[in-house]
């Protein structure tokens, strides 16, 4: 079995060694320009068109959870990956736990008013503030798939009212489920902390805008852990400055790296990380890919296949 691998930043030699050891009989090689030799599977992130086009592959694996960049490239170059070749993505593979850590720590940070105490510290001002009440701290998850459900699971023991919004209805213990565009207003009404874990699709781009932010509870918080294009950054800044929003925690941006001239850098109530909320964990990803290739080789169904029409 021949496997080609391309990632613009990963340590390719680690992956080649780990995959070669994990998959019996696999010949794994780094794909380089001009390589048109046979391959059964391709493992990719931001692949050049010529890596994939014209190949009779059994499957392609995206080396991350979001497949927006590969699907948008496919729109411009449909010949890159014909419909009959399945595209898989990483489901969790260690990203769930990272999202849990990120979301829980930030919700608690806001709930215990550490942002306010940090601002008071900067003024050398000693003042115990009134506690926030759990019942006023409803956490709403935009997106309740692999990662959203893990975040809900980690927040549940903390006792905040929890709700989620997705395309299809969910039955997660202790989580109120809202489904479809028609239930979005009901989901937003009363949500105090909004956590975004949607995929980037034609339906979700720009979803966190002035209209949506206005429907949240007053003095609410926004955490964007999915894609920068979900959030209209100018609308977020306006909502912060008007007092509608109390704070934002951003991991992803409309442009990455975020340009130095972005007003987000200097805003005192915007906390930021550079797209590290959950990164691909190589050992877990190799396990998942090995298992999935094993199932495909036996003609058995495997989870993680992207629905190209749906866009995620
Ligand atoms: N910042 C970071 O470091 C990282 C960011 N990500 C981002 O997180 C995203 C989510 O990942 P993951 O949880 O694995 O994805 P999933 O595909 O498992 O979950 C997506 C969720 O979004 C819901 N959804 C999709 N479209 C709509 C819509 N139009 N209306 C309402 N709900 C919708 C789905 O609904 P339904 O369940 O009904 O299908 C599902 O619940 C990725 O696409 C990626 O962009 C991922 C990893 C790291
Ligand atoms: O896996 C993804 O989609 C990511 O954004 C990784 O950082």
CSV table of C-alpha atoms and ligand atoms in Angstrom, one decimal:
chain,number,residue,atom,x,y,z
A,1,UNK,CA,0.0,0.0,0.0
A,2,UNK,CA,1.4,3.4,-1.0
A,3,UNK,CA,0.6,6.5,1.1
A,4,UNK,CA,1.6,10.1,0.2
A,5,UNK,CA,1.9,12.8,2.9
A,6,UNK,CA,1.9,16.6,2.6
A,7,UNK,CA,1.7,19.1,5.4
A,8,UNK,CA,3.3,22.6,5.0
A,9,UNK,CA,4.5,22.8,8.6
A,10,UNK,CA,4.4,19.4,10.4
A,11,UNK,CA,7.5,17.4,11.1
A,12,UNK,CA,7.1,15.1,8.1
A,13,UNK,CA,9.7,12.6,9.1
A,14,UNK,CA,7.9,11.9,12.4
A,15,UNK,CA,4.6,11.2,10.5
A,16,UNK,CA,6.3,9.0,7.9
A,17,UNK,CA,8.0,6.9,10.6
A,18,UNK,CA,4.9,6.6,12.8
A,19,UNK,CA,2.6,5.7,9.9
A,20,UNK,CA,5.1,3.2,8.5
A,21,UNK,CA,5.3,1.5,11.9
A,22,UNK,CA,1.6,1.5,12.5
A,23,UNK,CA,0.3,0.3,9.1
A,24,UNK,CA,1.7,-3.1,8.2
A,25,UNK,CA,3.1,-3.2,4.6
A,26,UNK,CA,2.6,0.6,4.1
A,27,UNK,CA,5.1,2.5,2.0
A,28,UNK,CA,4.8,6.1,3.2
A,29,UNK,CA,6.5,9.0,1.4
A,30,UNK,CA,6.5,12.7,1.5
A,31,UNK,CA,4.8,14.1,-1.6
A,32,UNK,CA,7.0,16.5,-3.5
A,33,UNK,CA,6.3,18.5,-6.7
A,34,UNK,CA,6.6,16.3,-9.8
A,35,UNK,CA,5.8,13.0,-7.9
A,36,UNK,CA,3.1,11.3,-10.1
A,37,UNK,CA,3.9,7.8,-8.8
A,38,UNK,CA,1.1,5.5,-7.6
A,39,UNK,CA,-0.6,6.2,-4.3
A,40,UNK,CA,-3.6,4.5,-2.5
A,41,UNK,CA,-4.1,7.1,0.2
A,42,UNK,CA,-3.2,10.8,0.6
A,43,UNK,CA,-2.8,12.6,3.9
A,44,UNK,CA,-2.9,16.3,3.4
A,45,UNK,CA,-3.2,19.8,4.8
A,46,UNK,CA,-3.5,22.7,2.3
A,47,UNK,CA,-2.5,20.3,-0.6
A,48,UNK,CA,-1.3,21.7,-3.9
A,49,UNK,CA,-3.9,20.8,-6.6
A,50,UNK,CA,-1.3,18.7,-8.5
A,51,UNK,CA,-0.7,16.4,-5.6
A,52,UNK,CA,-4.3,15.0,-5.8
A,53,UNK,CA,-5.6,15.5,-9.3
A,54,UNK,CA,-5.6,12.6,-11.7
A,55,UNK,CA,-4.9,10.1,-9.0
A,56,UNK,CA,-7.0,6.9,-8.4
A,57,UNK,CA,-7.0,7.2,-4.7
A,58,UNK,CA,-8.9,5.0,-2.2
A,59,UNK,CA,-9.3,8.0,0.2
A,60,UNK,CA,-7.9,11.3,1.3
A,61,UNK,CA,-7.4,12.2,4.9
A,62,UNK,CA,-7.4,15.9,6.0
A,63,UNK,CA,-4.9,16.3,8.9
A,64,UNK,CA,-7.2,18.5,10.9
A,65,UNK,CA,-10.9,18.7,11.9
A,66,UNK,CA,-12.0,21.6,9.6
A,67,UNK,CA,-12.1,20.9,5.9
A,68,UNK,CA,-13.1,24.4,4.7
A,69,UNK,CA,-9.8,25.1,3.0
A,70,UNK,CA,-9.7,21.9,1.1
A,71,UNK,CA,-13.4,22.2,0.1
A,72,UNK,CA,-12.9,25.8,-1.1
A,73,UNK,CA,-10.0,24.7,-3.2
A,74,UNK,CA,-12.2,21.9,-4.6
A,75,UNK,CA,-14.8,24.5,-5.7
A,76,UNK,CA,-12.2,26.2,-7.9
A,77,UNK,CA,-10.6,22.8,-8.9
A,78,UNK,CA,-13.2,20.1,-8.9
A,79,UNK,CA,-10.8,17.8,-10.8
A,80,UNK,CA,-8.6,17.7,-7.7
A,81,UNK,CA,-10.8,15.2,-6.0
A,82,UNK,CA,-13.6,13.5,-7.9
A,83,UNK,CA,-16.8,12.8,-5.9
A,84,UNK,CA,-16.2,9.0,-5.7
A,85,UNK,CA,-13.0,9.5,-3.7
A,86,UNK,CA,-14.0,9.8,0.0
A,87,UNK,CA,-12.5,12.7,2.1
A,88,UNK,CA,-12.0,12.0,5.8
A,89,UNK,CA,-11.2,14.5,8.5
A,90,UNK,CA,-9.9,14.0,12.0
A,91,UNK,CA,-12.6,13.4,14.5
A,92,UNK,CA,-11.4,14.5,18.0
A,93,UNK,CA,-8.0,12.7,18.0
A,94,UNK,CA,-7.1,14.6,21.1
A,95,UNK,CA,-8.6,17.9,20.0
A,96,UNK,CA,-11.7,17.4,22.2
A,97,UNK,CA,-9.7,17.5,25.4
A,98,UNK,CA,-7.9,20.6,24.3
A,99,UNK,CA,-11.2,22.4,23.5
A,100,UNK,CA,-12.5,21.3,26.9
A,101,UNK,CA,-9.5,22.8,28.7
A,102,UNK,CA,-9.8,26.0,26.7
A,103,UNK,CA,-13.5,26.5,27.1
A,104,UNK,CA,-13.8,25.5,30.7
A,105,UNK,CA,-10.9,27.6,31.9
A,106,UNK,CA,-12.3,30.7,30.1
A,107,UNK,CA,-15.9,30.3,31.2
A,108,UNK,CA,-14.6,30.0,34.8
A,109,UNK,CA,-12.3,33.0,34.3
A,110,UNK,CA,-15.3,35.2,33.3
A,111,UNK,CA,-17.7,33.7,35.9
A,112,UNK,CA,-15.2,34.4,38.7
A,113,UNK,CA,-14.7,37.9,37.3
A,114,UNK,CA,-11.0,37.5,36.9
A,115,UNK,CA,-11.2,39.9,33.9
A,116,UNK,CA,-12.6,42.6,36.2
A,117,UNK,CA,-10.1,41.9,38.9
A,118,UNK,CA,-7.3,42.2,36.3
A,119,UNK,CA,-8.6,45.6,35.3
A,120,UNK,CA,-8.8,46.7,39.0
A,121,UNK,CA,-5.3,45.4,39.6
A,122,UNK,CA,-4.0,47.7,36.8
A,123,UNK,CA,-5.5,50.6,38.8
A,124,UNK,CA,-4.0,49.3,42.1
A,125,UNK,CA,-7.6,49.3,43.3
A,126,UNK,CA,-8.8,46.9,46.0
A,127,UNK,CA,-12.5,46.1,45.7
A,128,UNK,CA,-14.4,42.8,46.2
A,129,UNK,CA,-17.1,42.6,43.5
A,130,UNK,CA,-20.5,41.0,43.6
A,131,UNK,CA,-20.5,37.3,42.7
A,132,UNK,CA,-22.1,36.3,39.4
A,133,UNK,CA,-24.9,33.7,39.8
A,134,UNK,CA,-24.8,30.4,37.9
A,135,UNK,CA,-28.4,30.7,36.9
A,136,UNK,CA,-27.5,34.0,35.1
A,137,UNK,CA,-24.6,32.4,33.3
A,138,UNK,CA,-26.2,30.3,30.5
A,139,UNK,CA,-23.5,28.9,28.2
A,140,UNK,CA,-24.6,28.4,24.6
A,141,UNK,CA,-22.7,26.3,22.1
A,142,UNK,CA,-23.0,27.2,18.4
A,143,UNK,CA,-22.2,23.8,16.9
A,144,UNK,CA,-22.7,20.6,18.8
A,145,UNK,CA,-20.7,18.0,16.8
A,146,UNK,CA,-17.6,16.1,17.9
A,147,UNK,CA,-15.9,19.1,19.6
A,148,UNK,CA,-19.1,21.0,20.7
A,149,UNK,CA,-20.4,17.9,22.5
A,150,UNK,CA,-17.0,17.4,24.3
A,151,UNK,CA,-17.1,20.9,25.5
A,152,UNK,CA,-20.7,20.5,26.7
A,153,UNK,CA,-19.6,17.3,28.6
A,154,UNK,CA,-16.8,19.2,30.3
A,155,UNK,CA,-18.9,22.2,31.3
A,156,UNK,CA,-21.8,20.0,32.7
A,157,UNK,CA,-20.3,19.3,36.1
A,158,UNK,CA,-19.9,23.1,36.7
A,159,UNK,CA,-23.7,23.6,36.9
A,160,UNK,CA,-24.1,26.4,34.4
A,161,UNK,CA,-27.3,26.2,32.3
A,162,UNK,CA,-26.2,24.7,29.0
A,163,UNK,CA,-27.7,24.8,25.6
A,164,UNK,CA,-26.5,24.0,22.1
A,165,UNK,CA,-27.5,24.9,18.5
A,166,UNK,CA,-27.0,22.6,15.6
A,167,UNK,CA,-28.6,21.6,12.3
A,168,UNK,CA,-30.1,18.4,13.8
A,169,UNK,CA,-31.5,18.0,17.3
A,170,UNK,CA,-29.3,16.5,20.0
A,171,UNK,CA,-30.0,14.6,23.2
A,172,UNK,CA,-27.0,15.4,25.3
A,173,UNK,CA,-27.6,15.0,29.1
A,174,UNK,CA,-28.2,18.3,30.8
A,175,UNK,CA,-28.0,20.3,27.5
A,176,UNK,CA,-31.0,22.0,26.0
A,177,UNK,CA,-30.9,21.5,22.2
A,178,UNK,CA,-32.0,24.0,19.6
A,179,UNK,CA,-32.0,23.0,15.9
A,180,UNK,CA,-32.1,24.9,12.7
A,181,UNK,CA,-32.3,28.5,11.6
A,182,UNK,CA,-35.8,28.9,13.0
A,183,UNK,CA,-34.6,28.1,16.6
A,184,UNK,CA,-31.5,30.3,16.5
A,185,UNK,CA,-33.3,33.3,18.1
A,186,UNK,CA,-34.6,31.2,21.0
A,187,UNK,CA,-31.1,29.7,21.5
A,188,UNK,CA,-29.6,33.2,21.6
A,189,UNK,CA,-32.2,34.7,24.0
A,190,UNK,CA,-30.7,34.5,27.4
A,191,UNK,CA,-27.3,33.0,26.3
A,192,UNK,CA,-24.6,34.8,28.4
A,193,UNK,CA,-21.6,33.0,27.1
A,194,UNK,CA,-21.5,32.1,23.4
A,195,UNK,CA,-19.0,29.5,22.3
A,196,UNK,CA,-18.5,28.9,18.6
A,197,UNK,CA,-17.7,25.5,17.3
A,198,UNK,CA,-19.4,25.5,13.9
A,199,UNK,CA,-17.7,24.5,10.7
A,200,UNK,CA,-17.1,27.1,8.1
A,201,UNK,CA,-19.8,26.7,5.4
A,202,UNK,CA,-21.9,28.9,3.2
A,203,UNK,CA,-24.5,28.9,5.9
A,204,UNK,CA,-22.3,29.8,8.8
A,205,UNK,CA,-19.9,32.4,7.4
A,206,UNK,CA,-20.4,35.8,9.1
A,207,UNK,CA,-23.0,34.3,11.5
A,208,UNK,CA,-21.7,36.1,14.6
A,209,UNK,CA,-22.7,39.6,13.4
A,210,UNK,CA,-24.4,42.7,14.8
A,211,UNK,CA,-27.9,41.0,14.5
A,212,UNK,CA,-26.8,37.9,16.4
A,213,UNK,CA,-24.8,39.7,19.1
A,214,UNK,CA,-27.8,41.9,19.8
A,215,UNK,CA,-29.9,38.9,20.6
A,216,UNK,CA,-27.6,37.7,23.4
A,217,UNK,CA,-28.1,38.6,27.1
A,218,UNK,CA,-26.7,42.0,28.1
A,219,UNK,CA,-23.1,41.9,29.3
A,220,UNK,CA,-22.4,38.7,27.5
A,221,UNK,CA,-19.2,37.0,26.4
A,222,UNK,CA,-18.1,35.5,23.1
A,223,UNK,CA,-15.6,32.8,22.5
A,224,UNK,CA,-14.6,32.0,18.9
A,225,UNK,CA,-12.8,28.7,18.6
A,226,UNK,CA,-13.9,27.7,15.1
A,227,UNK,CA,-13.0,29.9,12.2
A,228,UNK,CA,-12.3,33.6,11.9
A,229,UNK,CA,-14.8,34.1,9.1
A,230,UNK,CA,-17.7,33.2,11.4
A,231,UNK,CA,-17.2,36.5,13.3
A,232,UNK,CA,-17.7,40.0,11.9
A,233,UNK,CA,-14.8,41.5,13.8
A,234,UNK,CA,-16.1,45.1,13.4
A,235,UNK,CA,-19.5,44.1,14.8
A,236,UNK,CA,-17.8,42.5,17.8
A,237,UNK,CA,-15.8,45.6,18.5
A,238,UNK,CA,-18.9,47.8,18.3
A,239,UNK,CA,-20.8,45.5,20.6
A,240,UNK,CA,-17.9,45.6,23.1
A,241,UNK,CA,-17.8,49.4,23.0
A,242,UNK,CA,-21.5,49.8,23.3
A,243,UNK,CA,-21.5,47.7,26.5
A,244,UNK,CA,-23.7,44.9,25.0
A,245,UNK,CA,-20.7,42.5,25.2
A,246,UNK,CA,-18.5,42.3,28.3
A,247,UNK,CA,-15.6,40.4,26.8
A,248,UNK,CA,-14.4,38.2,24.0
A,249,UNK,CA,-11.9,35.4,23.8
A,250,UNK,CA,-10.6,34.8,20.2
A,251,UNK,CA,-8.5,32.0,18.8
A,252,UNK,CA,-9.2,32.5,15.1
A,253,UNK,CA,-9.4,35.6,12.9
A,254,UNK,CA,-10.5,36.8,9.6
A,255,UNK,CA,-6.8,37.0,8.6
A,256,UNK,CA,-4.2,34.8,10.1
A,257,UNK,CA,-1.6,35.7,11.3
A,258,UNK,CA,-3.7,38.7,12.5
A,259,UNK,CA,-2.2,41.8,11.0
A,260,UNK,CA,-0.5,44.2,13.5
A,261,UNK,CA,-2.9,47.0,12.5
A,262,UNK,CA,-6.0,45.0,13.7
A,263,UNK,CA,-7.8,46.9,16.5
A,264,UNK,CA,-8.4,43.6,18.2
A,265,UNK,CA,-4.8,43.6,19.5
A,266,UNK,CA,-5.2,46.7,21.6
A,267,UNK,CA,-8.8,46.2,22.9
A,268,UNK,CA,-8.7,45.8,26.7
A,269,UNK,CA,-11.6,43.3,26.7
A,270,UNK,CA,-10.5,41.1,23.9
A,271,UNK,CA,-8.3,38.2,24.9
A,272,UNK,CA,-6.5,36.3,22.2
A,273,UNK,CA,-4.6,33.2,21.3
A,274,UNK,CA,-3.0,32.4,17.9
A,275,UNK,CA,-5.2,29.5,16.5
A,276,UNK,CA,-4.0,27.0,19.1
A,277,UNK,CA,-7.3,26.1,20.8
A,278,UNK,CA,-6.8,22.5,19.6
A,279,UNK,CA,-4.0,21.3,17.5
A,280,UNK,CA,-3.5,18.0,15.7
A,281,UNK,CA,-2.0,15.4,18.1
A,282,UNK,CA,0.2,13.2,15.8
A,283,UNK,CA,0.0,10.0,17.8
A,284,UNK,CA,-3.8,10.1,18.2
A,285,UNK,CA,-4.2,11.1,14.5
A,286,UNK,CA,-2.0,8.2,13.3
A,287,UNK,CA,-4.1,5.8,15.4
A,288,UNK,CA,-7.3,7.1,13.9
A,289,UNK,CA,-5.9,7.0,10.3
A,290,UNK,CA,-4.5,3.5,10.8
A,291,UNK,CA,-7.9,2.3,12.2
A,292,UNK,CA,-9.8,3.9,9.4
A,293,UNK,CA,-7.5,2.6,6.6
A,294,UNK,CA,-7.9,-0.8,8.2
A,295,UNK,CA,-11.7,-0.6,8.0
A,296,UNK,CA,-11.6,0.8,4.4
A,297,UNK,CA,-9.3,-2.0,3.3
A,298,UNK,CA,-11.9,-4.5,4.7
A,299,UNK,CA,-14.7,-2.8,2.9
A,300,UNK,CA,-16.2,-1.7,6.2
A,301,UNK,CA,-17.8,1.7,7.0
A,302,UNK,CA,-15.7,4.2,8.9
A,303,UNK,CA,-16.7,7.4,10.6
A,304,UNK,CA,-15.2,10.8,9.8
A,305,UNK,CA,-16.2,11.1,6.2
A,306,UNK,CA,-16.9,14.6,5.0
A,307,UNK,CA,-20.3,15.2,3.4
A,308,UNK,CA,-19.2,17.5,0.5
A,309,UNK,CA,-22.7,18.8,-0.3
A,310,UNK,CA,-23.3,19.8,3.4
A,311,UNK,CA,-19.8,21.3,3.5
A,312,UNK,CA,-18.5,19.6,6.7
B,1,LIG,N1,-9.4,26.8,16.7
B,1,LIG,C1,-8.9,25.5,16.5
B,1,LIG,O1,-7.8,25.3,17.0
B,1,LIG,C2,-9.7,24.5,15.9
B,1,LIG,C3,-10.9,24.8,15.3
B,1,LIG,N2,-11.7,23.8,14.7
B,1,LIG,C4,-13.0,24.1,14.1
B,1,LIG,O2,-14.0,23.5,14.8
B,1,LIG,C5,-15.0,23.1,13.9
B,1,LIG,C6,-16.0,22.1,14.5
B,1,LIG,O3,-15.3,20.8,14.5
B,1,LIG,P1,-16.1,19.5,14.9
B,1,LIG,O4,-16.9,19.6,16.1
B,1,LIG,O5,-15.2,18.4,14.7
B,1,LIG,O6,-17.2,19.5,13.7
B,1,LIG,P2,-18.5,18.6,13.5
B,1,LIG,O7,-18.7,18.5,12.1
B,1,LIG,O8,-18.4,17.4,14.3
B,1,LIG,O9,-19.6,19.6,14.2
B,1,LIG,C7,-20.2,20.6,13.5
B,1,LIG,C8,-21.4,21.1,14.3
B,1,LIG,O10,-21.9,22.3,13.6
B,1,LIG,C9,-23.3,22.1,13.3
B,1,LIG,N3,-23.7,22.8,12.1
B,1,LIG,C10,-23.1,22.8,10.9
B,1,LIG,N4,-23.8,23.6,10.1
B,1,LIG,C11,-24.8,24.2,10.8
B,1,LIG,C12,-25.8,25.1,10.4
B,1,LIG,N5,-25.9,25.6,9.2
B,1,LIG,N6,-26.7,25.4,11.4
B,1,LIG,C13,-26.6,24.9,12.7
B,1,LIG,N7,-25.6,24.0,13.0
B,1,LIG,C14,-24.7,23.7,12.1
B,1,LIG,C15,-23.5,20.6,13.1
B,1,LIG,O11,-24.8,20.2,13.2
B,1,LIG,P3,-25.3,18.7,13.1
B,1,LIG,O12,-24.7,18.0,14.3
B,1,LIG,O13,-26.7,18.7,13.1
B,1,LIG,O14,-24.7,18.2,11.8
B,1,LIG,C16,-22.5,20.0,14.2
B,1,LIG,O15,-23.2,20.0,15.4
B,1,LIG,C17,-14.2,22.7,12.7
B,1,LIG,O16,-15.0,22.7,11.5
B,1,LIG,C18,-13.0,23.6,12.7
B,1,LIG,O17,-13.3,24.7,11.8
B,1,LIG,C19,-11.4,22.5,14.8
B,1,LIG,C20,-10.2,22.1,15.5
B,1,LIG,C21,-9.3,23.1,16.0
B,2,LIG,O1,-8.1,21.0,12.8
B,2,LIG,C1,-8.4,22.2,12.5
B,2,LIG,O2,-9.4,22.4,11.8
B,2,LIG,C2,-7.7,23.3,13.0
B,2,LIG,O3,-8.1,24.4,13.0
B,2,LIG,C3,-6.4,23.0,13.7
B,2,LIG,O4,-5.8,24.0,14.3
